[in-house]
Coordinates of C-alpha atoms and ligand atoms in Angstrom, one line a residue:
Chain A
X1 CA 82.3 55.9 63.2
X2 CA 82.4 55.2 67.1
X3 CA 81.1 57.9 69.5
X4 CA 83.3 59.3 72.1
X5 CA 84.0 57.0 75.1
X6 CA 85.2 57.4 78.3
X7 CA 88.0 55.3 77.0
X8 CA 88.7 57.1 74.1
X9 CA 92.0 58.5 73.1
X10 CA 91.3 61.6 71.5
X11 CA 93.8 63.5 69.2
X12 CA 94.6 66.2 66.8
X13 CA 93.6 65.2 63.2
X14 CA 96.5 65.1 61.0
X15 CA 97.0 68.7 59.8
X16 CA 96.0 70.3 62.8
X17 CA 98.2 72.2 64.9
X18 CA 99.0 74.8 67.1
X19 CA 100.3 78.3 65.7
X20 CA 102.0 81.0 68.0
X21 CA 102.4 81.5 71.8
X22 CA 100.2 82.0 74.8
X23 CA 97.1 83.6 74.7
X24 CA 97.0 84.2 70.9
X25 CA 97.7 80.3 70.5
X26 CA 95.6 79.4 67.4
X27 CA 94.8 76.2 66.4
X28 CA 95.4 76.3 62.4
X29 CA 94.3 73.4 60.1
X30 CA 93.5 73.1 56.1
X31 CA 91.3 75.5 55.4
X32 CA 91.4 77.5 58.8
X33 CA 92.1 78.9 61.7
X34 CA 90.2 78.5 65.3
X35 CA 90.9 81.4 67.8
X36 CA 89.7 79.4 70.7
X37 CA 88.9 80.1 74.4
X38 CA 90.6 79.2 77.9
X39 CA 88.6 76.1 78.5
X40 CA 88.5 74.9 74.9
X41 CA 92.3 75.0 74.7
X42 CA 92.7 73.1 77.6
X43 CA 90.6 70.5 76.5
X44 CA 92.6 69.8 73.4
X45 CA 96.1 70.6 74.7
X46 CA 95.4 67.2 76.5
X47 CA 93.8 65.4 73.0
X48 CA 97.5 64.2 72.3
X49 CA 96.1 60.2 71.6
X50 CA 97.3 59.3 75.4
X51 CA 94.9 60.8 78.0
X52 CA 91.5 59.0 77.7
X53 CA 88.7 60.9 77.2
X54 CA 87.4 60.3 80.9
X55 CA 90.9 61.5 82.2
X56 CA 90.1 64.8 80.5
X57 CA 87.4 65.5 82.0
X58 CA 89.0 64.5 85.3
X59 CA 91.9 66.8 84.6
X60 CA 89.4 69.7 83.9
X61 CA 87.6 69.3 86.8
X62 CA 90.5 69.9 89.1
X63 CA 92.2 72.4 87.2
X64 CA 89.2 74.5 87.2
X65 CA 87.8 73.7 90.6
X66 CA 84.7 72.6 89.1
X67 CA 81.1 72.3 91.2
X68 CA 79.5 70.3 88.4
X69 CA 82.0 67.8 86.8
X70 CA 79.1 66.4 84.7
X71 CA 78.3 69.7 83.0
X72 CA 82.3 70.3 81.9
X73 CA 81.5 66.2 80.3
X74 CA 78.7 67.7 78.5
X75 CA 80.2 70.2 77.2
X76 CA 83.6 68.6 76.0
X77 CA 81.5 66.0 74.3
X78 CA 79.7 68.3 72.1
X79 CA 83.2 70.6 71.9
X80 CA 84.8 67.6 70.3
X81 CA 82.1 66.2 68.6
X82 CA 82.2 69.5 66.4
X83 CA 85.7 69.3 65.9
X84 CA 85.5 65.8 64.7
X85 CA 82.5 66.8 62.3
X86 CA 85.2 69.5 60.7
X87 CA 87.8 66.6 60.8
X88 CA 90.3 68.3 63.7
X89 CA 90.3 65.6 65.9
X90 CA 90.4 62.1 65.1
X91 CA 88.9 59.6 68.2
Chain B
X1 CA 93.1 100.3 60.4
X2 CA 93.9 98.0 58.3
X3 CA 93.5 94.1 59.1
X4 CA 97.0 91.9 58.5
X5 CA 96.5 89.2 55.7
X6 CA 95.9 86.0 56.8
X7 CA 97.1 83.8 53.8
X8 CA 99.6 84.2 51.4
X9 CA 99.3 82.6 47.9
X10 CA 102.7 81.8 46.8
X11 CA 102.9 80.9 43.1
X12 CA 106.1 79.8 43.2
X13 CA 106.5 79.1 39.7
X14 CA 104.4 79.1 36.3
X15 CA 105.7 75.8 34.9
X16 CA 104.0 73.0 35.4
X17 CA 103.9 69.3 33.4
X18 CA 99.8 69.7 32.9
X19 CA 98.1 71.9 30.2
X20 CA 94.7 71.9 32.0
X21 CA 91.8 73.3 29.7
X22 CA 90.5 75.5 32.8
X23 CA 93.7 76.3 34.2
X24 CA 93.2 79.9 35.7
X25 CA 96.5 80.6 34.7
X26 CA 97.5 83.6 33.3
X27 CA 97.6 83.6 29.5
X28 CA 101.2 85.8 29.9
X29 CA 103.5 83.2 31.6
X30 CA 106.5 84.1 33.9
X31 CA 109.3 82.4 32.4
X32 CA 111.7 80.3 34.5
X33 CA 114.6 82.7 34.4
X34 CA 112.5 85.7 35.9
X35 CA 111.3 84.0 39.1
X36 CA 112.4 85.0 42.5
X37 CA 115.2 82.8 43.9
X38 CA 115.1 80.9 46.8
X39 CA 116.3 83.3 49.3
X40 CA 113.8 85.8 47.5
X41 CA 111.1 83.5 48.7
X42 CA 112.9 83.2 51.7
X43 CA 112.1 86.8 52.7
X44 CA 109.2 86.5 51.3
X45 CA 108.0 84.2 53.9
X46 CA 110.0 86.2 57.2
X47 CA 107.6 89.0 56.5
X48 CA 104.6 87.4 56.2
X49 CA 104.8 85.6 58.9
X50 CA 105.8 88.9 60.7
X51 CA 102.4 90.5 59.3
X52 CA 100.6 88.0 61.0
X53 CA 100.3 85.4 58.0
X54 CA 99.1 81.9 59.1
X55 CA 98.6 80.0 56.2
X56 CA 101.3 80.0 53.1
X57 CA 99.4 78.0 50.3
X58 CA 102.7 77.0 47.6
X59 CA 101.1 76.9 44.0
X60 CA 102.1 77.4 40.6
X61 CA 102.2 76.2 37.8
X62 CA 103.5 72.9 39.7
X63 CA 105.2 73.7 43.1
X64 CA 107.6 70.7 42.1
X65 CA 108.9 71.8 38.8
X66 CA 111.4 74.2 41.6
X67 CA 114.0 71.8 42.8
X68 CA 114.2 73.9 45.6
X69 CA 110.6 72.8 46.8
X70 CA 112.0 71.6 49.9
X71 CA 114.0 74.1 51.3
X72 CA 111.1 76.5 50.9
X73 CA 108.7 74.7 52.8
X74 CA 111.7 74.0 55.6
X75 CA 111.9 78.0 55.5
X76 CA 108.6 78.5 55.6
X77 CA 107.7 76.0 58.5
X78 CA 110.8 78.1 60.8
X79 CA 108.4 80.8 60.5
X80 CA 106.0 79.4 62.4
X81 CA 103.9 79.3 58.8
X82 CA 101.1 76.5 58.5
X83 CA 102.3 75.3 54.9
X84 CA 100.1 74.0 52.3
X85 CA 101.1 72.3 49.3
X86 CA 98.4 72.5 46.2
X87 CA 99.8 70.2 43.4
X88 CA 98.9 67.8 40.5
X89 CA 101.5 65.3 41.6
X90 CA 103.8 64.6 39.2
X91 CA 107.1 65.2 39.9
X92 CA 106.6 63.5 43.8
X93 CA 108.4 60.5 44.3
X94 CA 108.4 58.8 47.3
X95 CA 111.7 60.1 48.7
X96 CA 110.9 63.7 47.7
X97 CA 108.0 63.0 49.9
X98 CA 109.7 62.1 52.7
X99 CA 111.8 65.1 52.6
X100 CA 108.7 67.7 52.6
X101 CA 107.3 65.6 55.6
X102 CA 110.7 66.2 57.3
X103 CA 110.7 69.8 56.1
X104 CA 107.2 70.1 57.9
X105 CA 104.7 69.9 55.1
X106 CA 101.3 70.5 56.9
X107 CA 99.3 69.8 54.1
X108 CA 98.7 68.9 50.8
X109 CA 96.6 69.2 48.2
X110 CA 96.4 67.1 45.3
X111 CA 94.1 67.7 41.7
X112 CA 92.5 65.3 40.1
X113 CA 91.0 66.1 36.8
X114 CA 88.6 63.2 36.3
X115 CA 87.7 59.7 37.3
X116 CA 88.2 57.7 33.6
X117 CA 91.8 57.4 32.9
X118 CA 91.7 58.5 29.0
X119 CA 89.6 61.7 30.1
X120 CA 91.5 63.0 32.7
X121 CA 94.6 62.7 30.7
X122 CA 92.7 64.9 27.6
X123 CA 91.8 67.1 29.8
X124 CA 94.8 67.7 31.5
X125 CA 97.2 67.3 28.1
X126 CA 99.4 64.6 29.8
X127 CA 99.3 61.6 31.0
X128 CA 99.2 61.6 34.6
X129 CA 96.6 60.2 35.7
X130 CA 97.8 56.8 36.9
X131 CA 101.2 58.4 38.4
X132 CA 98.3 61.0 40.9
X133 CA 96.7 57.2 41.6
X134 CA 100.8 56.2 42.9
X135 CA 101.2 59.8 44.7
X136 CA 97.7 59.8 46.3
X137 CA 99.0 56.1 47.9
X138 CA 102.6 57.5 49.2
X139 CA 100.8 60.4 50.8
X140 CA 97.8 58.7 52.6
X141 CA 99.9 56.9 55.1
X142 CA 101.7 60.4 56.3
X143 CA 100.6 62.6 59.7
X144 CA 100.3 65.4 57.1
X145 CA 96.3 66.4 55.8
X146 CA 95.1 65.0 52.7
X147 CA 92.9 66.7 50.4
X148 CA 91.6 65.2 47.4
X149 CA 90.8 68.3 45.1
X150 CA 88.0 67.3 41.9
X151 CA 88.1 69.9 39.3
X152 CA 84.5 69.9 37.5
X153 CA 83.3 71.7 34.6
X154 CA 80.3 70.3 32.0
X155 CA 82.8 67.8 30.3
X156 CA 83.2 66.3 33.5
X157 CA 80.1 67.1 36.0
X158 CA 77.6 64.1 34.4
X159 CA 80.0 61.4 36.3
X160 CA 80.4 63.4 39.6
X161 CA 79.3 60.3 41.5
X162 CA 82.3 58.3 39.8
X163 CA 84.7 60.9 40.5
X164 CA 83.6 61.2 44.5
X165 CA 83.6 57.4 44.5
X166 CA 87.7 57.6 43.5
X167 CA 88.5 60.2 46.2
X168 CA 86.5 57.8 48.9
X169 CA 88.5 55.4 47.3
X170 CA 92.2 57.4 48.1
X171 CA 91.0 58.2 51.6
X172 CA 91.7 61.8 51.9
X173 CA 90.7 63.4 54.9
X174 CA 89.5 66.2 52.9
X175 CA 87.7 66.4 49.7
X176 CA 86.9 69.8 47.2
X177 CA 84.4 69.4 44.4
X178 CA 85.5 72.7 42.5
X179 CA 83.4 74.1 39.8
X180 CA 85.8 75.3 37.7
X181 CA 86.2 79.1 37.9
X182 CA 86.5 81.6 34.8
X183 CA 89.9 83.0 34.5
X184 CA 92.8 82.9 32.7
X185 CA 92.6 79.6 30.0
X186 CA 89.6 78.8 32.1
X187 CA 87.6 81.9 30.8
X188 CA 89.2 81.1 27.0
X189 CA 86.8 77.8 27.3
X190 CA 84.2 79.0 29.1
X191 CA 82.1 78.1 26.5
X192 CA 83.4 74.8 26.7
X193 CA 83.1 74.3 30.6
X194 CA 80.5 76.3 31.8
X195 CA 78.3 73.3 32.9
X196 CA 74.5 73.7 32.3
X197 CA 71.7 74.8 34.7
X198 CA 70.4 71.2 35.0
X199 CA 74.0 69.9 35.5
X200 CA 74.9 71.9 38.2
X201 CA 71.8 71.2 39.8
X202 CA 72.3 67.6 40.1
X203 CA 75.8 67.9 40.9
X204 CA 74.8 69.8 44.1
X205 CA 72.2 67.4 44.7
X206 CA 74.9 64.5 44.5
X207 CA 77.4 66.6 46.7
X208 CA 74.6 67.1 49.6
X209 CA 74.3 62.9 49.6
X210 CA 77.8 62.3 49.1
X211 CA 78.7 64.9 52.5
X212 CA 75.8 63.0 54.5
X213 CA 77.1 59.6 53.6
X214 CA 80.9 60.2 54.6
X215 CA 80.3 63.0 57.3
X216 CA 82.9 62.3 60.0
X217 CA 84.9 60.0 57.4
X218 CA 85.7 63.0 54.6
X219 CA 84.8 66.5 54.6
X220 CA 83.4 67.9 51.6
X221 CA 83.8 71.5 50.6
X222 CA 82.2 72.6 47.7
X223 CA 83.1 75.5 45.3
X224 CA 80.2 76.1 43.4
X225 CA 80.3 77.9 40.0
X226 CA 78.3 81.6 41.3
X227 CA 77.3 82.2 37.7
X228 CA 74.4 80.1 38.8
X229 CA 74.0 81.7 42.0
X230 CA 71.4 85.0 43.3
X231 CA 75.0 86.7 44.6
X232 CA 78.2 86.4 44.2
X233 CA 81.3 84.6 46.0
X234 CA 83.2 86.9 48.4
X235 CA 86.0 86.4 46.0
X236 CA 89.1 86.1 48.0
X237 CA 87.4 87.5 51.2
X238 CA 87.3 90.9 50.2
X239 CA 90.1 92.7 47.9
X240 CA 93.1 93.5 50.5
X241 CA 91.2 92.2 53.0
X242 CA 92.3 88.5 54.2
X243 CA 94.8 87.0 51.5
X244 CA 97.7 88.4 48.9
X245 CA 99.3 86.5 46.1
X246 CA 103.1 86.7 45.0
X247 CA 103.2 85.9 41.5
X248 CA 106.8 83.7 40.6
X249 CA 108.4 87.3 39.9
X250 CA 107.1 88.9 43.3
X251 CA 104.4 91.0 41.8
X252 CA 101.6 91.5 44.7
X253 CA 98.2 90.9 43.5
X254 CA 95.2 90.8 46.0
X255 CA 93.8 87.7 43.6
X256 CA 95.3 85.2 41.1
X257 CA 93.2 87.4 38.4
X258 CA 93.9 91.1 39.5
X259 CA 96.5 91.6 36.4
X260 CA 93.9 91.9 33.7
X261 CA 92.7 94.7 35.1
X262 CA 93.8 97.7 33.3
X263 CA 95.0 100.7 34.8
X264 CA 96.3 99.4 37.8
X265 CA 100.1 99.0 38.7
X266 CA 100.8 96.6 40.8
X267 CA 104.1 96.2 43.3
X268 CA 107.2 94.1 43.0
X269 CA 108.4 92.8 46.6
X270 CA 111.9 93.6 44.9
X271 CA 111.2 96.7 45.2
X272 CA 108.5 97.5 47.9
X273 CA 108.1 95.5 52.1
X274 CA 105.4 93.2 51.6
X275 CA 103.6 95.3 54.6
X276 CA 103.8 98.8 52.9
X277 CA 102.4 97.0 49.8
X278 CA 99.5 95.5 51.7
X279 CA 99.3 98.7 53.9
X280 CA 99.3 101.9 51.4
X281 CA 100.1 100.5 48.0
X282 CA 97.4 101.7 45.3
X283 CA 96.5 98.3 43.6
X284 CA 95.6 96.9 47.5
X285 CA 93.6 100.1 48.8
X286 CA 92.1 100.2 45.3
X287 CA 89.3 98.0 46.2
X288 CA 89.7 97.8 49.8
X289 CA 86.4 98.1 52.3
X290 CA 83.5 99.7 50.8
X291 CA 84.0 103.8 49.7
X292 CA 84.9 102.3 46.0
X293 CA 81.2 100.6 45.4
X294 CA 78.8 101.7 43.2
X295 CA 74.8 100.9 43.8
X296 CA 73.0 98.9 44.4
X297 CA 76.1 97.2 46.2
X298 CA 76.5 101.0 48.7
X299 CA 73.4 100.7 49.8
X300 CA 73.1 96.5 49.9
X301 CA 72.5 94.6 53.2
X302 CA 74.8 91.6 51.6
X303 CA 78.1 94.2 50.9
X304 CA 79.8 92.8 54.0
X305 CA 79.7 89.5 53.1
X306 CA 80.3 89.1 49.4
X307 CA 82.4 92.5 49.5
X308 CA 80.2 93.5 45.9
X309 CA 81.9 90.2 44.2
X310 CA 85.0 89.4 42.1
X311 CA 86.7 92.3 40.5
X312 CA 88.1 90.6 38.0
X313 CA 85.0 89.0 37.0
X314 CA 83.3 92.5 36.6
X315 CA 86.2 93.7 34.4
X316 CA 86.0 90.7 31.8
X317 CA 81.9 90.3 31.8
X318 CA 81.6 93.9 31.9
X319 CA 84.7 95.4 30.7
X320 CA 84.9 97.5 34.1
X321 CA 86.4 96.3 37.4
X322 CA 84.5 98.9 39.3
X323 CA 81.1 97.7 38.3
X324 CA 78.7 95.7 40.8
X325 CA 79.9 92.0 39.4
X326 CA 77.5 90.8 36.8
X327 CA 76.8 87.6 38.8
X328 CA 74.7 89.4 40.6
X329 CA 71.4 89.2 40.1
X330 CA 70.9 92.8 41.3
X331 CA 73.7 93.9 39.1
X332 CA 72.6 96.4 36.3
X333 CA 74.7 94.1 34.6
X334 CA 73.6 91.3 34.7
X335 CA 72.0 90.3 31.7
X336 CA 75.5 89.7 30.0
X337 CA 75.5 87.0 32.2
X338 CA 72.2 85.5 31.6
X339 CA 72.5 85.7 28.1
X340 CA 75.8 83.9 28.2
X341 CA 74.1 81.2 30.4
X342 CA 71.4 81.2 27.6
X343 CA 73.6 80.4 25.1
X344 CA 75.4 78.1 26.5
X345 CA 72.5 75.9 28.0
X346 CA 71.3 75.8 24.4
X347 CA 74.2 74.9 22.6
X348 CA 74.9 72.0 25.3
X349 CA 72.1 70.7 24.8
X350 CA 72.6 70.6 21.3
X351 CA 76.4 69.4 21.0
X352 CA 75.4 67.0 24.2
X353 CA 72.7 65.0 21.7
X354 CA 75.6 63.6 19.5
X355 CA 78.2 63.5 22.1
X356 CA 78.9 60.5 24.5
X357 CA 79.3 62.7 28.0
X358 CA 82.4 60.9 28.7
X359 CA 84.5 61.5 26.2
X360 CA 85.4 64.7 25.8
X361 CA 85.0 67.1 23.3
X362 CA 86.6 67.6 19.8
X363 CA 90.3 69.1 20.9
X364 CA 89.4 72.4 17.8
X365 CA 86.8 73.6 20.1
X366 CA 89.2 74.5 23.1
X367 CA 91.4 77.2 22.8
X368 CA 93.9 75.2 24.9
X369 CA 96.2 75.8 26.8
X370 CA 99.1 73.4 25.7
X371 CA 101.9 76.1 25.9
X372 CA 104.9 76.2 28.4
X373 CA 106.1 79.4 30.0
X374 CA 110.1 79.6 28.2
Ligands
LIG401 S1 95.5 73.8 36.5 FE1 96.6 72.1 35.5 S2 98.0 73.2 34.1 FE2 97.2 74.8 35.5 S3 98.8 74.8 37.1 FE3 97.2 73.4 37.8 S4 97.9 71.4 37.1 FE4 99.1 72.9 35.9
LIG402 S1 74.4 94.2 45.0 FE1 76.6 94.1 45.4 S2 76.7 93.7 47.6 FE2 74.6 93.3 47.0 S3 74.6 91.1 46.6 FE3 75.0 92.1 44.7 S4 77.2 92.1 44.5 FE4 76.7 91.7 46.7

């Protein structure tokens, strides 16, 4: 098992997707369903196995104006860290 | 107000080409002619997914004993339902496959009822085994999930470490180690399957390694048998609460087990909208939230999480569905329980002296379930 990477290519696990619109977008897989914040959904909306994990962050930064790109890094690491433990996303 | 249900259980038919001993079947089948049609289930699934339904789990009997398997799960995946396929495998060929990926299959679940060949086929009363070896090969290199479920019980429990070695072996992403649960045929061999103290013990003990050597690889869940346990499972997440069943004639049931409970009448979706049945039909409200418990579960810190336990398991232990379940170990009933454990833990031992673990036992001492719904 690698550890995320600035090169890695996160993605969905098989299984996992997205179910309804907008705000009440929930992110249903197996056994669940995640009702997830803002921030969180933006992070995976761009784990589609393309972006690299250090263009994430990049992306995030901008998009939320950010003062302290190294604490949204921090945070997205442990984020999908967690969701790999529960086998959401593959990386 | 009442919450919308989150899951529905669709059982879309009660025939299936297995005869498992702990099947939680009911012991009165539906026969083939009386289940709802396609565009039955069709509606079926419209309205759930109106109610706010995410996850549609297809069950049975054997999902793929209905030819028109695919078509639901097309229907079903137009609602916007995440679609889940629990099945034993046989009847899945490789282009049947293809079409349920196509129809938007999110994921499957496929049982396995033991490691060894010779037992999982006795257990099961077919031979299938090797064909769920073929199916579990087809499915692994799909974008659908994968989960490997292990059906164990006290014929099987002693070679847990074989059976999680298999599943590695299949690479799910997903595995369930399932104590068997006591209903339907299950609960007419309970004296059969109810594993002993000591098993279940080591089993957990083999589960806890097994999850810390494949964390991040598989996920292992874990259904552990509560008659064992201090408190009971919140058995279906509260009655009416989170999940409702449609049995293959569209009777409504807030669990798998509700019928055999006496006294309680229980909606048709021919006749009734699945909302009005969850909303203000008797059988839902019955046991809904907490004004129907009796004490110690009223006045009991843990009532909002195990919801005073399994109904059903109340009524067949304690021959009253209202009753605090006699899992409990607070329940005033709960000595029926611990003198069943008793008895079985001793006559295990005993029968266990003379009997090789993996072979299993005499076929006279089940009351099996070998028949087929007509
Ligand atoms: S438990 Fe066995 S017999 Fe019962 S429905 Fe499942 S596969 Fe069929
Ligand atoms: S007394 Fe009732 S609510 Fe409390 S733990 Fe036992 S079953 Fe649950």
């Amino acid at each position: 098992m690698s550890d995320l990477e600035d090169s890695s290519q996160p993605r969905l696990a098989a299984g996992c997707r997205w179910v309804g619109e907008g705000e009440n977008r929930t992110l249903v897989y197996p056994e669940g369903a995640l009702r997830l914040q803002e921030t969180a959904r933006a992070i995976l909306d761009r784990c589609d196995g393309q972006h690299t994990f250090d263009q994430i962050v990049h992306e995030l930064a901008v998009a939320y104006n950010a003062s302290d790109p190294s604490k949204i890094r921090q945070d997205a690491v442990a984020f999908l860290e967690r969701l790999r433990q529960k086998r959401l996303v593959d990386f | 107000m009442t919450e919308s249900p989150l899951a529905l259980i669709a059982e879309v038919t009660h025939r299936c080409p297995l005869h498992c001993v702990y099947c939680s079947n009911p012991l009165q089948m539906v026969s083939s002619a009386a289940e709802l049609t396609t565009e039955e289930w069709e509606n079926v699934f419209q309205q759930s997914a109106k109610l706010g339904v995410l996850h549609l789990h297809l069950t049975g009997g054997e999902p793929l004993a209905r030819e028109d398997l695919t078509r639901l799960v097309k229907s079903a995946h137009g609602c916007g339902l995440y679609t889940n396929l629990i099945t034993s495998g046989i009847g899945l060929s490789e282009q049947r496959w293809e079409e349920l990926v196509r129809a938007g299959l999110d994921h499957i679940q496929l049982s396995f009822q033991d490691s060894r060949e010779a037992a999982a086929n006795w257990i099961a009363g077919t031979r299938g085994h090797a064909k769920k070896l073929e199916v579990a090969a087809i499915i692994r290199h799909s974008r659908v999930a994968f989960t490997i479920n292990m059906v164990v019980h006290r014929q099987n429990v002693d070679h847990l470490d074989e059976m999680i070695a298999l599943a590695e072996s299949l690479q799910p992403q997903r595995l369930e180690i399932a104590h068997t649960q006591y209903y339907g045929w299950a609960w007419e061999n309970v004296d059969q399957l109810l594993p002993t103290r000591e098993q279940v013990v080591e089993s957990l003990k083999t589960i806890a390694a097994a999850q810390k050597r494949l964390e991040g690889k598989i996920r292992i869940d874990a259904v552990v048998p509560d008659y064992y346990a201090r408190f009971p499972k919140a058995c279906m997440g509260g009655w009416g609460r989170r999940q409702l069943l449609i049995d293959p004639k569209g009777t409504a049931l807030p669990c798998h087990a509700a019928a055999v409970i006496p006294g309680l009448r229980f909606e048709n979706i021919r006749d009734q909208t699945i909302g009005w049945i969850w909303r203000e039909s008797d059988s839902f409200q019955k046991f809904r939230g907490e004004s129907w418990m009796p004490e110690p579960c009223g006045s009991c810190e843990r009532r909002t999480e195990d919801f005073g336990g399994c109904r059903c398991q109340a009524f067949m232990i304690a021959g009253d569905a209202a009753a605090t379940d006699p899992v409990c170990s607070l329940a005033p009933m709960h000595s029926l329980v611990e003198q069943k454990l008793a008895e079985v833990n001793s006559r295990a031992a005993a029968v266990d002296d003379q009997m090789p673990v993996a072979s299993p036992v005499e076929q006279s001492q089940f009351r099996m379930y070998r028949a087929q719904p007509k």
